[in-house]
Tab-separated table of C-alpha atoms in Angstrom:
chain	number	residue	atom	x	y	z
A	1	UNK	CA	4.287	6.980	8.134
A	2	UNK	CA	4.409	11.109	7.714
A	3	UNK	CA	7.724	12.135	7.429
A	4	UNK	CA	9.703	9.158	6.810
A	5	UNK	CA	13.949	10.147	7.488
A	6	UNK	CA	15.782	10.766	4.098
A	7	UNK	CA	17.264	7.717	2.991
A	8	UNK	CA	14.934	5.236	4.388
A	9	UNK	CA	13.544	2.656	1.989
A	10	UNK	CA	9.855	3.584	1.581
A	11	UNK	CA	8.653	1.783	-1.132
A	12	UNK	CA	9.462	-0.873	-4.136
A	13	UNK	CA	8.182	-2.006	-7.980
A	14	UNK	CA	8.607	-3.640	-10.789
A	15	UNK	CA	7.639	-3.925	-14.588
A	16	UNK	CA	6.983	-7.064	-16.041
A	17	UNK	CA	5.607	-8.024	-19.273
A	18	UNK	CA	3.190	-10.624	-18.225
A	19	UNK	CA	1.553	-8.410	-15.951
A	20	UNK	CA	-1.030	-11.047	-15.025
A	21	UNK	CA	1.450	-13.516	-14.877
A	22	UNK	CA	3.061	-11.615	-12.879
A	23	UNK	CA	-0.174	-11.117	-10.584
A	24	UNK	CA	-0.818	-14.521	-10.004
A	25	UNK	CA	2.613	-15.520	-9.319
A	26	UNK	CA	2.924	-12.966	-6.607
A	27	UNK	CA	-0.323	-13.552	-5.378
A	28	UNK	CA	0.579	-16.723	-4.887
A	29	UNK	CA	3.695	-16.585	-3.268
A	30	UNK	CA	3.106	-13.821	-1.276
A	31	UNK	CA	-0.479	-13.713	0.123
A	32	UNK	CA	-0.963	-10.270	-2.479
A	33	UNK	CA	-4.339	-9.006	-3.465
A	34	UNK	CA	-3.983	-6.397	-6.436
A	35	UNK	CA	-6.015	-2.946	-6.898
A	36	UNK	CA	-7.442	-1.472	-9.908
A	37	UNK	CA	-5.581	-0.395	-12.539
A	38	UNK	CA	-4.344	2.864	-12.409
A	39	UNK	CA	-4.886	3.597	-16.549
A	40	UNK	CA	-4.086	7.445	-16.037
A	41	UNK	CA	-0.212	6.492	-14.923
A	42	UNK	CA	0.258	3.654	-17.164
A	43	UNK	CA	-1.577	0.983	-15.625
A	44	UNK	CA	0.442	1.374	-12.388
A	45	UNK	CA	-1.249	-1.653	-10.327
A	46	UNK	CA	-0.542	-1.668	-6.215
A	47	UNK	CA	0.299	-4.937	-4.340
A	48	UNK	CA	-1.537	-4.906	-0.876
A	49	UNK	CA	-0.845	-8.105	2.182
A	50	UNK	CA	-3.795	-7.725	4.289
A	51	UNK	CA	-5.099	-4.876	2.815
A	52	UNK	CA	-2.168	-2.569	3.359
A	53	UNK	CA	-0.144	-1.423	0.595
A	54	UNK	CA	3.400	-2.659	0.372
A	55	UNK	CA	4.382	-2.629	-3.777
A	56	UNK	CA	3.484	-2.626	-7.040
A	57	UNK	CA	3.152	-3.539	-10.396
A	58	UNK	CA	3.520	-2.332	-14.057
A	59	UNK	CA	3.379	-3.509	-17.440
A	60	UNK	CA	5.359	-1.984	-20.449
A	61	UNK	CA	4.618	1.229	-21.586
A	62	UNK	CA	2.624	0.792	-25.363
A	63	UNK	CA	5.078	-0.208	-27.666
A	64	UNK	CA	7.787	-1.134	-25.618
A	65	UNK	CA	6.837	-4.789	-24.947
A	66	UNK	CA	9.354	-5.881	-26.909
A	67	UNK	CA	11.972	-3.595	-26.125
A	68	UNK	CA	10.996	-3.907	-22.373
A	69	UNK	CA	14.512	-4.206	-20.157
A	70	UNK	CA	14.978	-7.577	-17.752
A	71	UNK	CA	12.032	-7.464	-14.545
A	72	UNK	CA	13.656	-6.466	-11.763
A	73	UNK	CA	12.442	-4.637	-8.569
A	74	UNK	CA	13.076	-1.058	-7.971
A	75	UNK	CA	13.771	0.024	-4.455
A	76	UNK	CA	13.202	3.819	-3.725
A	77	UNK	CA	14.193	5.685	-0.674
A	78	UNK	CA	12.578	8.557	0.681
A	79	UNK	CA	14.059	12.233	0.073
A	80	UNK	CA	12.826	15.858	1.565
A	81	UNK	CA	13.394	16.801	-1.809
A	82	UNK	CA	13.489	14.787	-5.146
A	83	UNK	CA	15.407	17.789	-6.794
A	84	UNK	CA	18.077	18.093	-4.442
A	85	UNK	CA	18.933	14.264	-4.203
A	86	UNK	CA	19.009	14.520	-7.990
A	87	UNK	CA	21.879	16.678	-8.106
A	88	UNK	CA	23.511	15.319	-4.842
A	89	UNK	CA	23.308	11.905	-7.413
A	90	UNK	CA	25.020	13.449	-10.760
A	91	UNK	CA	27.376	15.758	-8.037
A	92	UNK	CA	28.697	12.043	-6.528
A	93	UNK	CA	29.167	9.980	-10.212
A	94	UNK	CA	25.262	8.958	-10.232
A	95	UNK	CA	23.969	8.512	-13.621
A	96	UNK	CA	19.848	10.220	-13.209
A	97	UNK	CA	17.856	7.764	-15.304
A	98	UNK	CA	14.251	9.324	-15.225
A	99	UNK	CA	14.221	13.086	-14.422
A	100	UNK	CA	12.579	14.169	-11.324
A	101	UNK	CA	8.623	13.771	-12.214
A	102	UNK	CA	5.409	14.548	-10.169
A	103	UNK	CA	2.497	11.985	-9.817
A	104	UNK	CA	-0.069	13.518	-9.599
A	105	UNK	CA	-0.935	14.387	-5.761
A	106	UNK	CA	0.845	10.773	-5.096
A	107	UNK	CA	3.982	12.434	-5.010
A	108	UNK	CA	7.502	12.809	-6.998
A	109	UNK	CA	9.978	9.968	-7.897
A	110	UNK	CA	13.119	9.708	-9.978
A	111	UNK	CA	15.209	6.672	-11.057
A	112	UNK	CA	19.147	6.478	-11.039
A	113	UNK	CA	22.419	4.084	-11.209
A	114	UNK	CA	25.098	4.266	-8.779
A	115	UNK	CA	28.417	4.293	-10.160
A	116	UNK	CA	28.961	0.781	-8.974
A	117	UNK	CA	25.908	-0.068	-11.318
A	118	UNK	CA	22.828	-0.811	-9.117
A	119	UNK	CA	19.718	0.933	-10.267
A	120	UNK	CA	17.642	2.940	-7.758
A	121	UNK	CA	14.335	5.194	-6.926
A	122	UNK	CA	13.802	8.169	-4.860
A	123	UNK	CA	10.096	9.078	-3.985
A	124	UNK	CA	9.609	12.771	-2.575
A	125	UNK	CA	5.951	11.581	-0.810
A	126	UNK	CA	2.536	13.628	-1.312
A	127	UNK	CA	0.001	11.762	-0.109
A	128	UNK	CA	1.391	8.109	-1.042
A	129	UNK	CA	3.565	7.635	1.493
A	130	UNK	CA	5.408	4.309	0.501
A	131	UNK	CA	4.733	1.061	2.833
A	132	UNK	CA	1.657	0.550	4.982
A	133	UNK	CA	3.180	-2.035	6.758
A	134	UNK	CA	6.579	-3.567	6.766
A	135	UNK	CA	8.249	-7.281	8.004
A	136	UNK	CA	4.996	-8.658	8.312
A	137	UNK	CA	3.639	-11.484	5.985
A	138	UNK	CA	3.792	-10.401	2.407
A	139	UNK	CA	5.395	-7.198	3.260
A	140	UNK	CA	8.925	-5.893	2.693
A	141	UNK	CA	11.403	-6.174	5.158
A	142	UNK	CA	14.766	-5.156	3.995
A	143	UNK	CA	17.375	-5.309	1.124
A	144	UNK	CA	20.643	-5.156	-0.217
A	145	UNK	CA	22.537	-3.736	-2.691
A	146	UNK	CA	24.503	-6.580	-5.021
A	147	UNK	CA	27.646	-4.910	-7.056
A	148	UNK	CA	31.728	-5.611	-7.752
A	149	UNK	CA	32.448	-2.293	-7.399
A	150	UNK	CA	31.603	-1.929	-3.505
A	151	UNK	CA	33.997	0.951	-2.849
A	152	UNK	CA	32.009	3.120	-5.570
A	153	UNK	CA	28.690	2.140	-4.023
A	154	UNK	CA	29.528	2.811	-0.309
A	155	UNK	CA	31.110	6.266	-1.140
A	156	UNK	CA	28.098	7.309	-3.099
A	157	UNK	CA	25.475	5.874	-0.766
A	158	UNK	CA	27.087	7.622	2.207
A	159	UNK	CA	27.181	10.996	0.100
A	160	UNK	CA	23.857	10.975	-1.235
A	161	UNK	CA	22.068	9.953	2.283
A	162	UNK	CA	22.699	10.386	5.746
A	163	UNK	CA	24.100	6.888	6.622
A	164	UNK	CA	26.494	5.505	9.082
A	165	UNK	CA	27.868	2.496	7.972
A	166	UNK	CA	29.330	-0.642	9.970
A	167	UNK	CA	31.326	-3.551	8.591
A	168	UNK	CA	30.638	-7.194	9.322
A	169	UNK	CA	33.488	-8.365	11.006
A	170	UNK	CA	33.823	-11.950	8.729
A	171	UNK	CA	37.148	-12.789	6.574
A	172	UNK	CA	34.477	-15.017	4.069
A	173	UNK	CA	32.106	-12.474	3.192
A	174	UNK	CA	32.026	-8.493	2.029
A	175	UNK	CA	29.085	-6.829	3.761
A	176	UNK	CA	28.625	-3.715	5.281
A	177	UNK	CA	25.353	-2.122	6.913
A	178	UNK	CA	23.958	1.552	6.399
A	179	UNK	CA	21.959	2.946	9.738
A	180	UNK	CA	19.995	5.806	9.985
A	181	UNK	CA	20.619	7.021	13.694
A	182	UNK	CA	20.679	3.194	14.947
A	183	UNK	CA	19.121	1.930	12.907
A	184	UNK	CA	19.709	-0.616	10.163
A	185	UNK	CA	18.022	0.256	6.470
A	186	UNK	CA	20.081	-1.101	4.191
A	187	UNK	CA	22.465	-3.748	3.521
A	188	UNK	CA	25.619	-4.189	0.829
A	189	UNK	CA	26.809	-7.306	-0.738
A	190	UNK	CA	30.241	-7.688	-2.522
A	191	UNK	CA	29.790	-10.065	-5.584
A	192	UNK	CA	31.700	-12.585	-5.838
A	193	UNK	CA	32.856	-15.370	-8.091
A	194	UNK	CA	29.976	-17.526	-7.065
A	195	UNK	CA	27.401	-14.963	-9.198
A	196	UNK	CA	27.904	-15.670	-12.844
A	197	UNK	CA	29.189	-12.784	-14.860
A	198	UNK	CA	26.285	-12.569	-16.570
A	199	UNK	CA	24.465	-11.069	-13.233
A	200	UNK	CA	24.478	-7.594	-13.067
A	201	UNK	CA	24.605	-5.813	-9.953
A	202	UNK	CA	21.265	-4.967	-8.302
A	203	UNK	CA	19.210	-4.493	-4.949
A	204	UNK	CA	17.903	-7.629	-3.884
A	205	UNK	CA	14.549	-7.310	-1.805
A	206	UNK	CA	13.166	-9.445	0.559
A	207	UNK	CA	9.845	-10.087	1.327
A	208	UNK	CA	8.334	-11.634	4.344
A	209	UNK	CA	6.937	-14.977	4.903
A	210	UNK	CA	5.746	-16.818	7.803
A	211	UNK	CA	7.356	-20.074	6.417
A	212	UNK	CA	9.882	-19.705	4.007
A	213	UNK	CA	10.101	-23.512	2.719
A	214	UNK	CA	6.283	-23.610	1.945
A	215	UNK	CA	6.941	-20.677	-0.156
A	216	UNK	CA	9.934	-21.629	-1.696
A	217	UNK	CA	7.586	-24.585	-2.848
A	218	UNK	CA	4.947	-22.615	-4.219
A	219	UNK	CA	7.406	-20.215	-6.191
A	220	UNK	CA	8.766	-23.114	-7.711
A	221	UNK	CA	5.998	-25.154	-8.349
A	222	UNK	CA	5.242	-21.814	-10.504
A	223	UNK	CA	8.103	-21.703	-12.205
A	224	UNK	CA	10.522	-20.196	-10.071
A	225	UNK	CA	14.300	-20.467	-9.991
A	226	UNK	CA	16.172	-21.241	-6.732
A	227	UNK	CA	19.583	-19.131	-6.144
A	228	UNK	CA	20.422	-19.894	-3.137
A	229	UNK	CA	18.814	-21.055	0.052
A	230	UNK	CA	16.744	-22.137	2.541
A	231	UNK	CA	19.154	-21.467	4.937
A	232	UNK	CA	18.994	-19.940	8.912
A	233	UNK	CA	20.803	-16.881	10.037
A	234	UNK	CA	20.648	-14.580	13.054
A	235	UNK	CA	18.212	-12.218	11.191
A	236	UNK	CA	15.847	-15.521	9.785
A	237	UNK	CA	15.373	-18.328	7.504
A	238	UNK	CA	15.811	-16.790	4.335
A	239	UNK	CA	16.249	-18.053	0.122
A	240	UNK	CA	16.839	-15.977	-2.469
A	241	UNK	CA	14.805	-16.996	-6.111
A	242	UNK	CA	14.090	-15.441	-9.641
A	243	UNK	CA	10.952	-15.262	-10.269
A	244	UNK	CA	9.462	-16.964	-13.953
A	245	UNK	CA	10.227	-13.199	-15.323
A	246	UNK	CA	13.502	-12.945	-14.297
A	247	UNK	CA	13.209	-10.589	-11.170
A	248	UNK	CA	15.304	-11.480	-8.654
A	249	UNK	CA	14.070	-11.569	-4.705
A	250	UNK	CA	14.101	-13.185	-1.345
A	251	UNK	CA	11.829	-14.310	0.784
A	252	UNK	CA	12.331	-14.076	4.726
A	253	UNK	CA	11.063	-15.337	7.966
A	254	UNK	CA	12.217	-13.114	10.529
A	255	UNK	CA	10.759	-15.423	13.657
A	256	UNK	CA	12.931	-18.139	12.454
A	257	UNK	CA	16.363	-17.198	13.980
A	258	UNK	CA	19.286	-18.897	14.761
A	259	UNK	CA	22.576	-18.023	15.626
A	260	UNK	CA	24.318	-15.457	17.073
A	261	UNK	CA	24.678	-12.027	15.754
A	262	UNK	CA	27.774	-11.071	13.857
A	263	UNK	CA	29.848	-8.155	14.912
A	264	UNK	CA	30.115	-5.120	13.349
A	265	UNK	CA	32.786	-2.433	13.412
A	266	UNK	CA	31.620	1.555	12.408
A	267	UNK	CA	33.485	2.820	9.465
A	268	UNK	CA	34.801	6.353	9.751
């Protein structure tokens, strides 16, 4: 995992206010076994499928439970150098929401919104190094940015990281593809009229399952809200839910194909 390319997604969290709740839920769902508390950052609490690390959770910070913003998972890419993507952010219309910060020996982070709204993380890694194990059962396996302003989000994605970007070649659907070198890291989704207003942009992450309808059934069961889905695609049977907190995410099985491919043209 040393030396993961700039830009790559390397890790993802979330804050929720029933952090047990939030536990079980997950655990659940996902297959997730939780480590101890980490009471020296906050109660910072990582997520592990099969014993390898792949997210985490957080409650509040002290007094805030009631001022606590909506759950959501944060998706952080990997950077050489937290400081330098900080002001390649502000230089490109980014908004930095959380200064750049060392943890610890773990490493340093920062949070920030893209001008087209979506709210990000960049980890600089010490010795955390982000996922120990990706598209497998319980782990992540990709995302996408959600916004209405797509031109504002491609322009700054491309400026801030190293990304080559390729259009899907459908009259129905807005959705273009970063790469690093070949290959594929991160998606982007034009909202449209089917999200409510009410939605606001974000990065939607999905997480792997080895049958997505047998999840789908426990994340309901547990109070879990259905967006959209089951439904097959060239890349898997995927749905996309809310979870009883609010936090939006998929869930993916990426042996269950079907399909072909779309094409894809490169953008200049």
């Amino acid at each position: 995992m040393a030396g993961q390319p700039e830009g790559m997604p390397c890790w993802v969290d979330a804050m929720f206010t029933d952090i047990e709740g939030a536990k079980s839920f997950y655990g659940d769902v996902l297959g997730w076994t939780f480590g101890e508390a980490q009471t020296e950052y906050g109660n910072y609490t990582q997520a592990y499928a099969d014993g390898k690390a792949v997210a985490a959770v957080v409650p509040p910070m002290p007094g805030q439970e009631g001022q606590a913003p909506q759950s959501a998972w944060c998706l952080y890419f990997a950077s050489p150098d937290v400081e330098a993507t900080a002001r390649k952010i502000r230089d490109n219309g980014g908004q930095v929401l959380m200064e750049p910060m060392q943890v610890g020996d773990f490493g340093s982070m920062l949070l920030a919104r893209e001008p087209g709204g979506t709210t990000f993380g960049v980890w600089q890694a010490g010795v955390h190094e982000g996922f120990e194990v990706r598209a497998v059962p319980g782990a992540y396996c990709w995302a996408e940015v959600y916004t209405r302003e797509p031109g504002k989000a491609d322009a700054f994605f491309r400026a801030v990281f190293p990304y080559r970007a390729q259009r899907m070649e459908d009259a129905n659907i807005d959705f273009k593809v970063f790469n690093l070198g070949d290959a594929p890291v991160l998606g982007r989704m034009t909202m449209d009229e089917n999200f409510p207003p009410d939605v606001p942009p974000y990065i939607n992450v999905y997480f792997t399952v080895d049958d997505v309808d047998a999840a789908m059934g426990r994340a309901t069961a547990r109070g879990a809200k259905v967006l959209f889905g089951p439904m097959d695609s060239p890349f898997g049977r995927f749905a996309a839910l809310l979870d009883p907190q609010g936090a939006p995410f998929s869930l993916i099985d990426v042996n269950r194909t079907e399909g072909e491919m779309p094409a894809m043209t490169e953008e200049p």
